Coordinates of C-alpha atoms in Angstrom, one line a residue:
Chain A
X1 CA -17.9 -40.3 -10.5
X2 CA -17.8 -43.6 -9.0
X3 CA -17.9 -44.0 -5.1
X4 CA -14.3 -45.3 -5.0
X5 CA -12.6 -42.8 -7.2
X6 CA -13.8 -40.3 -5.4
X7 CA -13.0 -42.1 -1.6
X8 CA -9.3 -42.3 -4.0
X9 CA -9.1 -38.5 -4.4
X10 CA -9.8 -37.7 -0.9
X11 CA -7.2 -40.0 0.4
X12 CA -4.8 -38.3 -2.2
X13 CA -5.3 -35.0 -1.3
X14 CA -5.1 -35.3 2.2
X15 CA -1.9 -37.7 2.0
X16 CA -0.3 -35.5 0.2
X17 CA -1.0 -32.2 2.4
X18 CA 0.7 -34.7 5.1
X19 CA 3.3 -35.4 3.0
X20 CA 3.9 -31.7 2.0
X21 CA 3.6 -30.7 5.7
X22 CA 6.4 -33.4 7.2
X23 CA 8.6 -32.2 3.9
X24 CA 8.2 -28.3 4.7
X25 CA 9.0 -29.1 8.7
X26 CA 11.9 -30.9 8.2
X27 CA 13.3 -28.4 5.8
X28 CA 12.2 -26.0 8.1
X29 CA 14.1 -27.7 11.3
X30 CA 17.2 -28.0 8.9
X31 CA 17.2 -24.1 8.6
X32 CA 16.9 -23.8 12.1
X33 CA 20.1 -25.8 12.3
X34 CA 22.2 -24.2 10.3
X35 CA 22.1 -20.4 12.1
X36 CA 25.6 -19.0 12.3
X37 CA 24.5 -15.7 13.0
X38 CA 22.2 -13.6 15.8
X39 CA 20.5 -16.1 18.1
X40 CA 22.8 -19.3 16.8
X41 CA 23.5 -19.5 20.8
X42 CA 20.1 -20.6 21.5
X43 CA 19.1 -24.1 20.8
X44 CA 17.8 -24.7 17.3
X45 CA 13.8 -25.5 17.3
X46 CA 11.9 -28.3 16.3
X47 CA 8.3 -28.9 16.2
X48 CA 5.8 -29.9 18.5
X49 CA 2.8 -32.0 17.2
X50 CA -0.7 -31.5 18.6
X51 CA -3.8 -33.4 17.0
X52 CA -7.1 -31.9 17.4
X53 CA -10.3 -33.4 17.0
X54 CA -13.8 -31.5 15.3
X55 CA -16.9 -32.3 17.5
X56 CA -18.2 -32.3 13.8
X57 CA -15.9 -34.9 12.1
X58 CA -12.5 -35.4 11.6
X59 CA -9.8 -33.3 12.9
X60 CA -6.2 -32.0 12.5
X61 CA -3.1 -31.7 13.6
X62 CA -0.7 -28.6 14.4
X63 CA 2.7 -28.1 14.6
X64 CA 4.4 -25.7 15.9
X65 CA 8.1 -24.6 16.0
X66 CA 9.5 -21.7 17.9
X67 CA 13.0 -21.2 17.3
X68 CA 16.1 -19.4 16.7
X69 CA 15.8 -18.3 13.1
X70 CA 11.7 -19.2 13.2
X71 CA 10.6 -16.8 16.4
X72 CA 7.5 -19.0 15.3
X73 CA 6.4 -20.6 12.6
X74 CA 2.8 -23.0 12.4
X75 CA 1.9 -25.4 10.2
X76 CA -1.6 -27.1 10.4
X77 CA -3.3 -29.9 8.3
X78 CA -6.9 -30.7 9.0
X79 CA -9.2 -33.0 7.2
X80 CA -12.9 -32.5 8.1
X81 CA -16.2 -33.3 7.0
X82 CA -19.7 -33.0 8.4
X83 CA -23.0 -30.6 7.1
X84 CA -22.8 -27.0 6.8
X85 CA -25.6 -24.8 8.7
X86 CA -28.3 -23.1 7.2
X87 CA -26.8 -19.7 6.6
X88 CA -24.0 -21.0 5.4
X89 CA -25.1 -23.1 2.5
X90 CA -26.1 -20.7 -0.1
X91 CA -22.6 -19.4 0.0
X92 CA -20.8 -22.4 -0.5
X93 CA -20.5 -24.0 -4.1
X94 CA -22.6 -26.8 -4.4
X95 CA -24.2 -26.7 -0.9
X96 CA -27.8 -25.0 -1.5
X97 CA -29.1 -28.6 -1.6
X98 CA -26.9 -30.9 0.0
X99 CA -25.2 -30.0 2.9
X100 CA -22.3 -32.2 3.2
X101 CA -18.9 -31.5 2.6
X102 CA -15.4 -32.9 3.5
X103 CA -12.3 -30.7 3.4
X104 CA -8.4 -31.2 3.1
X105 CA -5.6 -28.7 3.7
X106 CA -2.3 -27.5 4.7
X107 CA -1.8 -23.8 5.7
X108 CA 1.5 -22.0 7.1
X109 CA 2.2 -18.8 8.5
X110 CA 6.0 -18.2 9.7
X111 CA 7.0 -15.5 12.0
X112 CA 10.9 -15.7 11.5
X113 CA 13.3 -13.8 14.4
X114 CA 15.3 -11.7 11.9
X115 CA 13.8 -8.5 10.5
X116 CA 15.4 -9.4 7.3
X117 CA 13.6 -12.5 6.9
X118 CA 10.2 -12.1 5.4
X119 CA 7.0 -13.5 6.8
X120 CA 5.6 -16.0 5.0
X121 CA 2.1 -17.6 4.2
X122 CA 1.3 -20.2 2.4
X123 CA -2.2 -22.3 1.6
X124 CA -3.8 -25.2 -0.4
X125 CA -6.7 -27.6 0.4
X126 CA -9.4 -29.0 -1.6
X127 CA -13.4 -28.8 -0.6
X128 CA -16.1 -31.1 -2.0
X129 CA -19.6 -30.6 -1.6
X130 CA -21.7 -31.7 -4.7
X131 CA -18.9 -29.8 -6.5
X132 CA -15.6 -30.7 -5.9
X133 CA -12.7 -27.7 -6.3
X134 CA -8.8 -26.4 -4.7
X135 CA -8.0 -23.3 -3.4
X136 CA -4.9 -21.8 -1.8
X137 CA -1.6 -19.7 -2.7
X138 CA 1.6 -17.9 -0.9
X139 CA 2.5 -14.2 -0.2
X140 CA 5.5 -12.7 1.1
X141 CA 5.6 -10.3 3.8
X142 CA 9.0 -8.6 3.7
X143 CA 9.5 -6.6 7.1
X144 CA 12.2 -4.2 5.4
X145 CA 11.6 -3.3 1.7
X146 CA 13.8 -6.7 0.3
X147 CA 13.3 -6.1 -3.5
X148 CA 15.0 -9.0 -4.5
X149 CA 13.6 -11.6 -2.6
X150 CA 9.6 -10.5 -3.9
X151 CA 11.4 -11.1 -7.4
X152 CA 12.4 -14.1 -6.5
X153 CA 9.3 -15.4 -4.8
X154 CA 7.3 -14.3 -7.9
X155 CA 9.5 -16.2 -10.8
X156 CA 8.7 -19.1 -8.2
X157 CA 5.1 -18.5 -8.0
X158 CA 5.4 -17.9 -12.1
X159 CA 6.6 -21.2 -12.7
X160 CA 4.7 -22.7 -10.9
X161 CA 2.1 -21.7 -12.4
X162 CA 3.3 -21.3 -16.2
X163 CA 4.0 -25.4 -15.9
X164 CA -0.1 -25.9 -15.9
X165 CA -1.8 -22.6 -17.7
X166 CA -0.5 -19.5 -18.9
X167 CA -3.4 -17.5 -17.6
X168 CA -2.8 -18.1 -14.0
X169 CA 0.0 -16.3 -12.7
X170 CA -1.0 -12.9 -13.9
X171 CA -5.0 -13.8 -12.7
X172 CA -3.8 -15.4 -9.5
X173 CA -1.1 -12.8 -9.0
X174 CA -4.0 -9.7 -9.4
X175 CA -6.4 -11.8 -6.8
X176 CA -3.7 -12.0 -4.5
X177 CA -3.1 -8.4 -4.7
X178 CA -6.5 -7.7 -4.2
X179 CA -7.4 -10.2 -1.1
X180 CA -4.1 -9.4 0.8
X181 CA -5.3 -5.6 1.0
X182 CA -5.7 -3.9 4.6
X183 CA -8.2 -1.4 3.2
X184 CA -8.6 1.1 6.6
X185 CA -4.5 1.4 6.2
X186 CA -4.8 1.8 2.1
X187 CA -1.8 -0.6 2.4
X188 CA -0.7 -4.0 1.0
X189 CA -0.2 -6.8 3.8
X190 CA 2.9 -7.6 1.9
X191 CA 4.6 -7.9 -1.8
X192 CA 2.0 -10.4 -2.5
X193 CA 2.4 -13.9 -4.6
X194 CA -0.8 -16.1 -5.8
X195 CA -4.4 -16.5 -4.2
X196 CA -6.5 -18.6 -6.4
X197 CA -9.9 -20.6 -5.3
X198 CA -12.8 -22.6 -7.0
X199 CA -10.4 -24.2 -8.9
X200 CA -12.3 -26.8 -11.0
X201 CA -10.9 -28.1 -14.5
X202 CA -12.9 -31.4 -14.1
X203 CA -15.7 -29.6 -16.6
X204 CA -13.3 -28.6 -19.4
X205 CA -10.7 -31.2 -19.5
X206 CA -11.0 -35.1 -18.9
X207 CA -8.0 -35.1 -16.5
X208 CA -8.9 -32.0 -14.7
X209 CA -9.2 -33.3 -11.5
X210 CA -5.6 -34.8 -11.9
X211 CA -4.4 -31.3 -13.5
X212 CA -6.0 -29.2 -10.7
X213 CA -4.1 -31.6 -8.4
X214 CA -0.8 -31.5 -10.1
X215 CA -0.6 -27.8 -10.1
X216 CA -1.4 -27.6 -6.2
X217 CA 1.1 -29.8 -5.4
X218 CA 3.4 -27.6 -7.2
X219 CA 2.7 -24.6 -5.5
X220 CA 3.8 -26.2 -2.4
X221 CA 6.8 -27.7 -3.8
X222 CA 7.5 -24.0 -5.2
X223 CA 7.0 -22.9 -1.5
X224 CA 9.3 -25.6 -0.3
X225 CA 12.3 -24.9 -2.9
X226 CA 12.0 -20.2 -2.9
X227 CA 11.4 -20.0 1.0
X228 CA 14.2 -21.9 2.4
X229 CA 16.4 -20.0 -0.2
X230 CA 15.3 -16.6 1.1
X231 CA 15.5 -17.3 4.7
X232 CA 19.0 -18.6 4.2
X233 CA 20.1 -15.8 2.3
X234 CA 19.4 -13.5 5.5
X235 CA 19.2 -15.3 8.4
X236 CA 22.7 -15.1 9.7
X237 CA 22.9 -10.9 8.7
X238 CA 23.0 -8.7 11.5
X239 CA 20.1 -6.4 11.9
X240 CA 19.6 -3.5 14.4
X241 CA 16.7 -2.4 17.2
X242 CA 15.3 -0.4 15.1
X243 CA 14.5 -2.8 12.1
X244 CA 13.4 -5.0 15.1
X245 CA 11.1 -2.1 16.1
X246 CA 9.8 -1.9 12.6
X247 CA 8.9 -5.4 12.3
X248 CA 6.9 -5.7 15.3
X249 CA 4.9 -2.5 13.8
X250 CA 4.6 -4.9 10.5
X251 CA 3.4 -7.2 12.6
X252 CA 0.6 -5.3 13.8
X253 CA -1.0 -4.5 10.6
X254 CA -0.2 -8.6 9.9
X255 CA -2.4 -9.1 13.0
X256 CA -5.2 -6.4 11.6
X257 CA -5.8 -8.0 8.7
X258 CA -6.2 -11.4 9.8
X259 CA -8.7 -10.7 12.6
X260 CA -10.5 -7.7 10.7
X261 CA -10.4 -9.3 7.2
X262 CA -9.0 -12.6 6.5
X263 CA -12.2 -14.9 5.6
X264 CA -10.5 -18.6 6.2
X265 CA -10.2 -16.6 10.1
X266 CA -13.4 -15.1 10.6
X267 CA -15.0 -18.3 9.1
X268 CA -13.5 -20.2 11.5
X269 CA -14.0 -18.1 14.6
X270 CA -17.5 -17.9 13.2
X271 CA -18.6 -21.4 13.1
X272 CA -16.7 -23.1 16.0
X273 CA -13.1 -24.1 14.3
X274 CA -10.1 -24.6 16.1
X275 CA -9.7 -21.3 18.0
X276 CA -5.4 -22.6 18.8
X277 CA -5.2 -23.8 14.8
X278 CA -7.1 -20.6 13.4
X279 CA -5.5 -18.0 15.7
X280 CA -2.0 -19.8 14.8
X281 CA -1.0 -17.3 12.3
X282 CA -0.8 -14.6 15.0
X283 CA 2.4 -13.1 15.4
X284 CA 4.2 -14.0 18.6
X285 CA 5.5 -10.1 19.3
X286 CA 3.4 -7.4 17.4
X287 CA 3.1 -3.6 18.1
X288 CA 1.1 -0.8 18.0
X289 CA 3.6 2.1 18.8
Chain B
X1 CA -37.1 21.4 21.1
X2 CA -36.2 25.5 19.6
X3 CA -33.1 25.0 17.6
X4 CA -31.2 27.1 20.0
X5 CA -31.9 24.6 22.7
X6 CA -30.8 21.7 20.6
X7 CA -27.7 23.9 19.9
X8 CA -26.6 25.1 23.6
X9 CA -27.1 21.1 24.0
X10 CA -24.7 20.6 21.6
X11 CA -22.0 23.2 22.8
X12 CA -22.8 21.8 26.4
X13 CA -22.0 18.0 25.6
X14 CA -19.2 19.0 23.4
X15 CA -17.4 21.3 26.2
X16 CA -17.6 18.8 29.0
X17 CA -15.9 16.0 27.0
X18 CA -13.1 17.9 26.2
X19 CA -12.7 19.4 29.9
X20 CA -12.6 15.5 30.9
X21 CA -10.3 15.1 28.9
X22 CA -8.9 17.9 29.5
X23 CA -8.5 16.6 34.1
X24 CA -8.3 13.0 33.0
X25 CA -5.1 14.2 31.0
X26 CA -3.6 16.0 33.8
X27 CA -4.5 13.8 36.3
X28 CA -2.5 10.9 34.6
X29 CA 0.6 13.7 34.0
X30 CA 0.6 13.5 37.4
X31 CA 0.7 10.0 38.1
X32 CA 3.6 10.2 35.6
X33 CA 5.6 12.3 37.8
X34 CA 4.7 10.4 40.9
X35 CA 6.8 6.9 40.2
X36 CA 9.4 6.1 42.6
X37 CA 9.2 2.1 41.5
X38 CA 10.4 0.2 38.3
X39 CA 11.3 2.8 35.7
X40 CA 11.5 5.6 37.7
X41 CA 14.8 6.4 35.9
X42 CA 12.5 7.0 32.8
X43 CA 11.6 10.1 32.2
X44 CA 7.8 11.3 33.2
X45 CA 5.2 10.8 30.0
X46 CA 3.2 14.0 29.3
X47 CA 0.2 14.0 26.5
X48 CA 1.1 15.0 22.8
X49 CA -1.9 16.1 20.7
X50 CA -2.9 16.0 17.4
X51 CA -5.9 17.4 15.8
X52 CA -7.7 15.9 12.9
X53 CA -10.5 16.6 10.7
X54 CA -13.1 14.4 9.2
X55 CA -13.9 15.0 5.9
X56 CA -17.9 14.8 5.7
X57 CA -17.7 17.5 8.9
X58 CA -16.0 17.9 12.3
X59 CA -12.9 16.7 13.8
X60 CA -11.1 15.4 17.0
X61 CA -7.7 15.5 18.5
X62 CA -6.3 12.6 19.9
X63 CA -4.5 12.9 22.8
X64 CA -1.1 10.5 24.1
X65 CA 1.1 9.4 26.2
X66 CA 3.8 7.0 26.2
X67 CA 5.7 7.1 29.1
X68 CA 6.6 5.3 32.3
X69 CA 3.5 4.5 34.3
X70 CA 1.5 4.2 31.2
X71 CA 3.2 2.4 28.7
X72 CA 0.8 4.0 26.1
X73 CA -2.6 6.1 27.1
X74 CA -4.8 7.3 24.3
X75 CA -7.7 9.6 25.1
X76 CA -9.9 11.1 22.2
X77 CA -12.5 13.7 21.5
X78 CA -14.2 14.1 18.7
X79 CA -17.4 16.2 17.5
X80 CA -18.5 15.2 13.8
X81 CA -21.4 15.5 11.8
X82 CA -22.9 14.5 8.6
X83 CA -24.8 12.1 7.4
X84 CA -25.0 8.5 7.3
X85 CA -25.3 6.7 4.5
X86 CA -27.8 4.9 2.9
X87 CA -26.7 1.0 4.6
X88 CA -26.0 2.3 7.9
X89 CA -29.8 4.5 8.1
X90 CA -31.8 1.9 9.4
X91 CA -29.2 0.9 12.1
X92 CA -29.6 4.2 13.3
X93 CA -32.1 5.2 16.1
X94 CA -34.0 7.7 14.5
X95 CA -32.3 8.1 11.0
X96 CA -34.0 6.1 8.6
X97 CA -36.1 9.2 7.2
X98 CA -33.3 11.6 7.8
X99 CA -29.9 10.6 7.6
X100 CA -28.5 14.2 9.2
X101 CA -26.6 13.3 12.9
X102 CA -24.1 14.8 15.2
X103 CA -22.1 13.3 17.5
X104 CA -19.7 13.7 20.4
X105 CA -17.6 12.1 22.8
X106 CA -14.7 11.2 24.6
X107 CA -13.4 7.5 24.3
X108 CA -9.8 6.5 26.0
X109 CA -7.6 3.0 26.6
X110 CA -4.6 3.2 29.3
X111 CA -2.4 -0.1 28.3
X112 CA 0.5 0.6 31.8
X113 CA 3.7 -0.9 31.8
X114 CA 3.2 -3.1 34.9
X115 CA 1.5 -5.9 34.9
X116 CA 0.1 -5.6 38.0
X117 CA -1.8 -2.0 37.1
X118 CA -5.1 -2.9 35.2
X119 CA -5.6 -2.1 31.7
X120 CA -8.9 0.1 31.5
X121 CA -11.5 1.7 28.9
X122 CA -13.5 4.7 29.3
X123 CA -16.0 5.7 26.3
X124 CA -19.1 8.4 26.5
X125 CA -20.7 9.7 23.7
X126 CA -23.6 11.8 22.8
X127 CA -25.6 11.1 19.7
X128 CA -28.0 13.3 17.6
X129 CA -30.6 12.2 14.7
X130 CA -33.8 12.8 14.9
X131 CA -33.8 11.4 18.0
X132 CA -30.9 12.2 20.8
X133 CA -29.2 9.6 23.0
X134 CA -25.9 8.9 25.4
X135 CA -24.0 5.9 25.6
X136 CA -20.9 4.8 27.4
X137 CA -19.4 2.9 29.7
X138 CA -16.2 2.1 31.6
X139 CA -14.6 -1.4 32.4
X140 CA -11.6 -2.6 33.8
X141 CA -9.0 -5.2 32.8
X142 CA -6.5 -6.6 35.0
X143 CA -3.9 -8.4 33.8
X144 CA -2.9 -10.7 36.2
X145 CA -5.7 -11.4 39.1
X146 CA -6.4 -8.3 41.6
X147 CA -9.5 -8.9 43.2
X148 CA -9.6 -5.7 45.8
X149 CA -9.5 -3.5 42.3
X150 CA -12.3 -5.3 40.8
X151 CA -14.5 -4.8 43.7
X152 CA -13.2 -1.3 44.0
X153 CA -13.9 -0.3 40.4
X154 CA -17.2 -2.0 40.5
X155 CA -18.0 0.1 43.9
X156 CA -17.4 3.3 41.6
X157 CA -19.6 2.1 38.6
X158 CA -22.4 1.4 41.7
X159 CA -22.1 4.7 43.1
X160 CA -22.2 6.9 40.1
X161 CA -25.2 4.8 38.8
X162 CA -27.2 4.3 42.4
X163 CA -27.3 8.4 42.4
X164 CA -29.2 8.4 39.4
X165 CA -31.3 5.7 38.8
X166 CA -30.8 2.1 41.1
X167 CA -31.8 0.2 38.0
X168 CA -29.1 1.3 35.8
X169 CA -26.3 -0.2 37.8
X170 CA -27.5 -4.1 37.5
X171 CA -28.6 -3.2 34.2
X172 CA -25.5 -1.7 32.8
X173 CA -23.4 -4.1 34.4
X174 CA -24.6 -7.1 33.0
X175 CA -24.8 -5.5 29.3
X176 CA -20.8 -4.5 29.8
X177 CA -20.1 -8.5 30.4
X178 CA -22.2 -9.3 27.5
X179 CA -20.7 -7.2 25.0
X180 CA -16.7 -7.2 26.6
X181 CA -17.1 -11.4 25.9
X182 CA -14.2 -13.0 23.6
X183 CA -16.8 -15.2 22.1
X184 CA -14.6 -17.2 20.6
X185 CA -12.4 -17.8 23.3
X186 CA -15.3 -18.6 25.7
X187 CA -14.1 -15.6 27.9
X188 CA -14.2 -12.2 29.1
X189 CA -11.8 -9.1 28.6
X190 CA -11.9 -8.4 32.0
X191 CA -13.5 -7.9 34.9
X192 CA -16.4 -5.5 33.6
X193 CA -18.0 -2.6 34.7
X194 CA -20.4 -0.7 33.1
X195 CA -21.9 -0.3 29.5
X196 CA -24.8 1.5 28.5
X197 CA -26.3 2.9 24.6
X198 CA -29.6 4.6 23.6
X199 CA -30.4 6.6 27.4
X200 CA -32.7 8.9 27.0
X201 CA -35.0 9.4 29.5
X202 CA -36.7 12.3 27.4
X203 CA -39.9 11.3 26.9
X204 CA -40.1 9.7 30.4
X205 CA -39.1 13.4 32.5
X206 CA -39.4 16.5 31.7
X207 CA -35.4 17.5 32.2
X208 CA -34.8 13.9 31.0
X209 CA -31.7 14.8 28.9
X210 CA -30.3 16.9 31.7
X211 CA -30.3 14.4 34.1
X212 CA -29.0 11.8 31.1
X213 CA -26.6 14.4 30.6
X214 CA -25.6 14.8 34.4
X215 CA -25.4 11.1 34.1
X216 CA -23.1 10.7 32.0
X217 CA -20.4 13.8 33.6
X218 CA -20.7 11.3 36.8
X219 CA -19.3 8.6 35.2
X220 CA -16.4 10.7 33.6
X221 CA -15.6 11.7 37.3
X222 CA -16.2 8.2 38.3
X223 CA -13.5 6.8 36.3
X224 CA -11.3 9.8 36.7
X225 CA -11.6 9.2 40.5
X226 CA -11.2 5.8 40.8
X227 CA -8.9 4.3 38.2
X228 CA -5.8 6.6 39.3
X229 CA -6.3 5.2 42.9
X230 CA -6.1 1.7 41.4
X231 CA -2.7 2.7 39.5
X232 CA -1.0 4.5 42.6
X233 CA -2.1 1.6 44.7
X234 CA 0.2 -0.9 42.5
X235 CA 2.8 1.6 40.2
X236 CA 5.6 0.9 42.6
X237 CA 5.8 -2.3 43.4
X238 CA 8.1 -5.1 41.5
X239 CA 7.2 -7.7 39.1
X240 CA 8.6 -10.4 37.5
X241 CA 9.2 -11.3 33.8
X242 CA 6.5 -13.9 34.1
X243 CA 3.8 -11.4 34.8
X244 CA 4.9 -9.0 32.0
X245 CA 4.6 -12.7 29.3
X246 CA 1.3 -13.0 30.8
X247 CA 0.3 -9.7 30.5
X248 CA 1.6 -9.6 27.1
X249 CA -0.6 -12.4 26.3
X250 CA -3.6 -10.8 27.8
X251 CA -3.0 -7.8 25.4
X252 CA -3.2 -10.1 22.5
X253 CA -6.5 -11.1 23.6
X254 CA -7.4 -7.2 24.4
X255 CA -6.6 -6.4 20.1
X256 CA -8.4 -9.9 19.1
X257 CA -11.7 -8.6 21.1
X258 CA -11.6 -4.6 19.5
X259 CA -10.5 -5.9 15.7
X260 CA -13.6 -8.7 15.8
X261 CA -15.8 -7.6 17.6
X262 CA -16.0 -3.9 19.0
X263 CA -18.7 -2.2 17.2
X264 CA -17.1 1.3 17.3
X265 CA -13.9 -0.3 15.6
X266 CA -15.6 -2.5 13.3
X267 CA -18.0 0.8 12.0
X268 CA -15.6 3.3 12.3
X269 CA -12.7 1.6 10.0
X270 CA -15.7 0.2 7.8
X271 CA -17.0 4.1 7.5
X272 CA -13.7 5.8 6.7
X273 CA -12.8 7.0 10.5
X274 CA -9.5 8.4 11.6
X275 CA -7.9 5.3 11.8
X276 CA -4.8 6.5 13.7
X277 CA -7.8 7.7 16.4
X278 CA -9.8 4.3 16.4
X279 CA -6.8 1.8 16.6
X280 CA -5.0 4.1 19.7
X281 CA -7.0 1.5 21.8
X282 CA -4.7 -1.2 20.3
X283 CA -2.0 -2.2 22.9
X284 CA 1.8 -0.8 22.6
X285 CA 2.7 -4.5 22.5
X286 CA 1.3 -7.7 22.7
X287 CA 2.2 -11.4 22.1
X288 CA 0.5 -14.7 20.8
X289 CA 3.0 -17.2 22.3

């Protein structure tokens, strides 16, 4: 590939993880403003920007809301490049022999107030070494069992994914199921969604770059459309101290798997990321009763 | 060593942990009773215990309390044995050619309501391959700054070292603020103590393990003198709903440290441990703000 197309495809991606991100806060600040119900006496959130810069290259910014409806809710983009170290290149795609990489992404984690609301993450970036793939995905973590809101959040991840291969959903669906596992509880972190990585058409189809591309914008736009819908369905509902009490136990095991399993968070604690950015997804309340 | 020797050993180690427990138990049933401050209207915490059993051999019960003073105080014994299997033989001091061990110990974390009573650990442990070792320590965490208890605590660690050996205090202290580091927050848990792994002074004396062994009881009473001092020195008085954020805060920090990197976590939930038993340590409640 030429110099420029490829200089083309990094501006593209991380443009449009920007672009996603400003769409998802506004959205997001628009829920906050519509609570009728428990809380709507507080003052509805808004985010707070903070940019960050990698003593490596490049940087990112945060933003963080904590609100009403969103207790908190964090959405960073980063774009960073620079060499990986020597025990980390053999595990990276395309790295054994050249170092480099550059990386673009957009990942959420949203803590909402209400019990009835579902905790929410969501994920997609591209990497290029010598290889050049996307990763990412959402889940849903309802805090009380919420049956029709996974449903929902599934014919959402479907369709996004039916749109660009019928194979997807049901493989991303299973890796999902399978990454999003707290193995010392034998428990699921949540109802699940898609996980999906090393995504790399450019050897099978001439456009596959552009079709990898297409279908990860999607999944955020499927994010941006189901969880706005969910949270508004509940948000203004009543809920009791003890589904409060449950949540923050939910919490917990949210917290557990991200510190004893999640690999984006142990990679980054690991080689000198963002400690404020990494550690976002944290729950602002958790308990171990 | 006669196998009876190695089994009165056994029986000795095993019976002292649980009569520590056993005064460290009462002793903070009786602080319990002893509030007249903030949340005296509560109703005094005493210990519930529950037994378990480990399925390759042994058991434990777990011992706690939730109640006024102590917002939530785990103490555990356990005696198992078994063997270890083939990835974790070579970590092992003395099991690579036998994988047969026994171990015992008591391990404890006292998370108290206030904010101005220090969080604190106690762990010690007796260890049989092939080869036969203590470990332990004790270290202290307060959550907003108390300088009189750290010196005070630190005093007790001195003392209960200096009558055994006047290396193992400097020694013991500086390996407790090694391992109790957040390394990826650049800071310490607390403000230390002692920690200590592989003491056996064996092959150096004659009554080596004995005097390990008497060791070891000494900083059991150690702890179960001084920390109860620290907590009636500071139970009664008032504090402020900025203290309890910030100690809140601090317990985030407290689970980040034993989910990523406490080694008896990390193996224990990696080797199919009680898992209720290891995560007691986790706080009743913390926040990432």
């Amino acid at each position: 590939m030429s110099q420029d197309s490829e200089e083309t495809r990094k501006s593209e991606a991380a443009a449009w993880f920007a672009e996603l991100r400003d769409r998802i806060c506004a959205e997001l600040e628009r829920v906050e403003s519509e609570l009728t119900g428990p809380h709507a006496d507080l003052p509805a959130g808004q985010f707070e920007r903070k940019a960050w810069e990698r003593p490596g290259g490049g940087g990112g910014v945060m933003s963080v809301l904590r609100g009403r409806v969103f207790e908190k809710a964090g959405v960073n983009v980063s774009t960073v490049h620079g060499e990986f170290s020597a025990e980390f290149r053999r595990q990276i795609p395309g790295a054994a022999d050249d170092p480099r990489f550059w990386a673009s992404g957009i990942s959420l984690v949203i803590h909402p107030r209400s019990p009835l609301v579902p905790t929410v993450h969501m994920n997609t970036r591209h990497i290029r070494t010598t290889k050049a793939w996307f990763g990412g995905g959402m889940d849903l973590t309802p805090m009380v069992p919420e049956t029709p809101d996974r449903e929902e959040f599934h014919a959402a991840c479907r369709s996004a994914c039916d749109a660009h291969d019928q194979g997807y959903y049901p493989r991303f669906k299973a890796w999902c199921d399978d990454y999003f596992f707290i193995k010392h509880r034998g428990e699921a972190r949540g109802v699940g969604g898609i996980f999906f990585d090393d995504l790399d058409s450019s050897g099978v189809q001439a456009d596959g770059w552009s079709r990898d591309f297409a279908f990860v914008r999607d999944v955020g736009l499927a994010f941006l459309d189901v969880y706005p819908r969910i949270v508004r369905r509940h948000m203004n509902a009543p809920w009791g101290e003890a589904q409060r009490q449950h949540q923050l136990m939910r919490r917990g095991r949210y917290a557990e798997f991200n510190l004893v399993y999640d690999r984006g968070t142990k990679f980054g604690l690991m080689t000198g990321g963002n400690v404020e950015a990494i550690l976002m997804s944290l729950p602002p309340l958790a308990s171990w009763p």
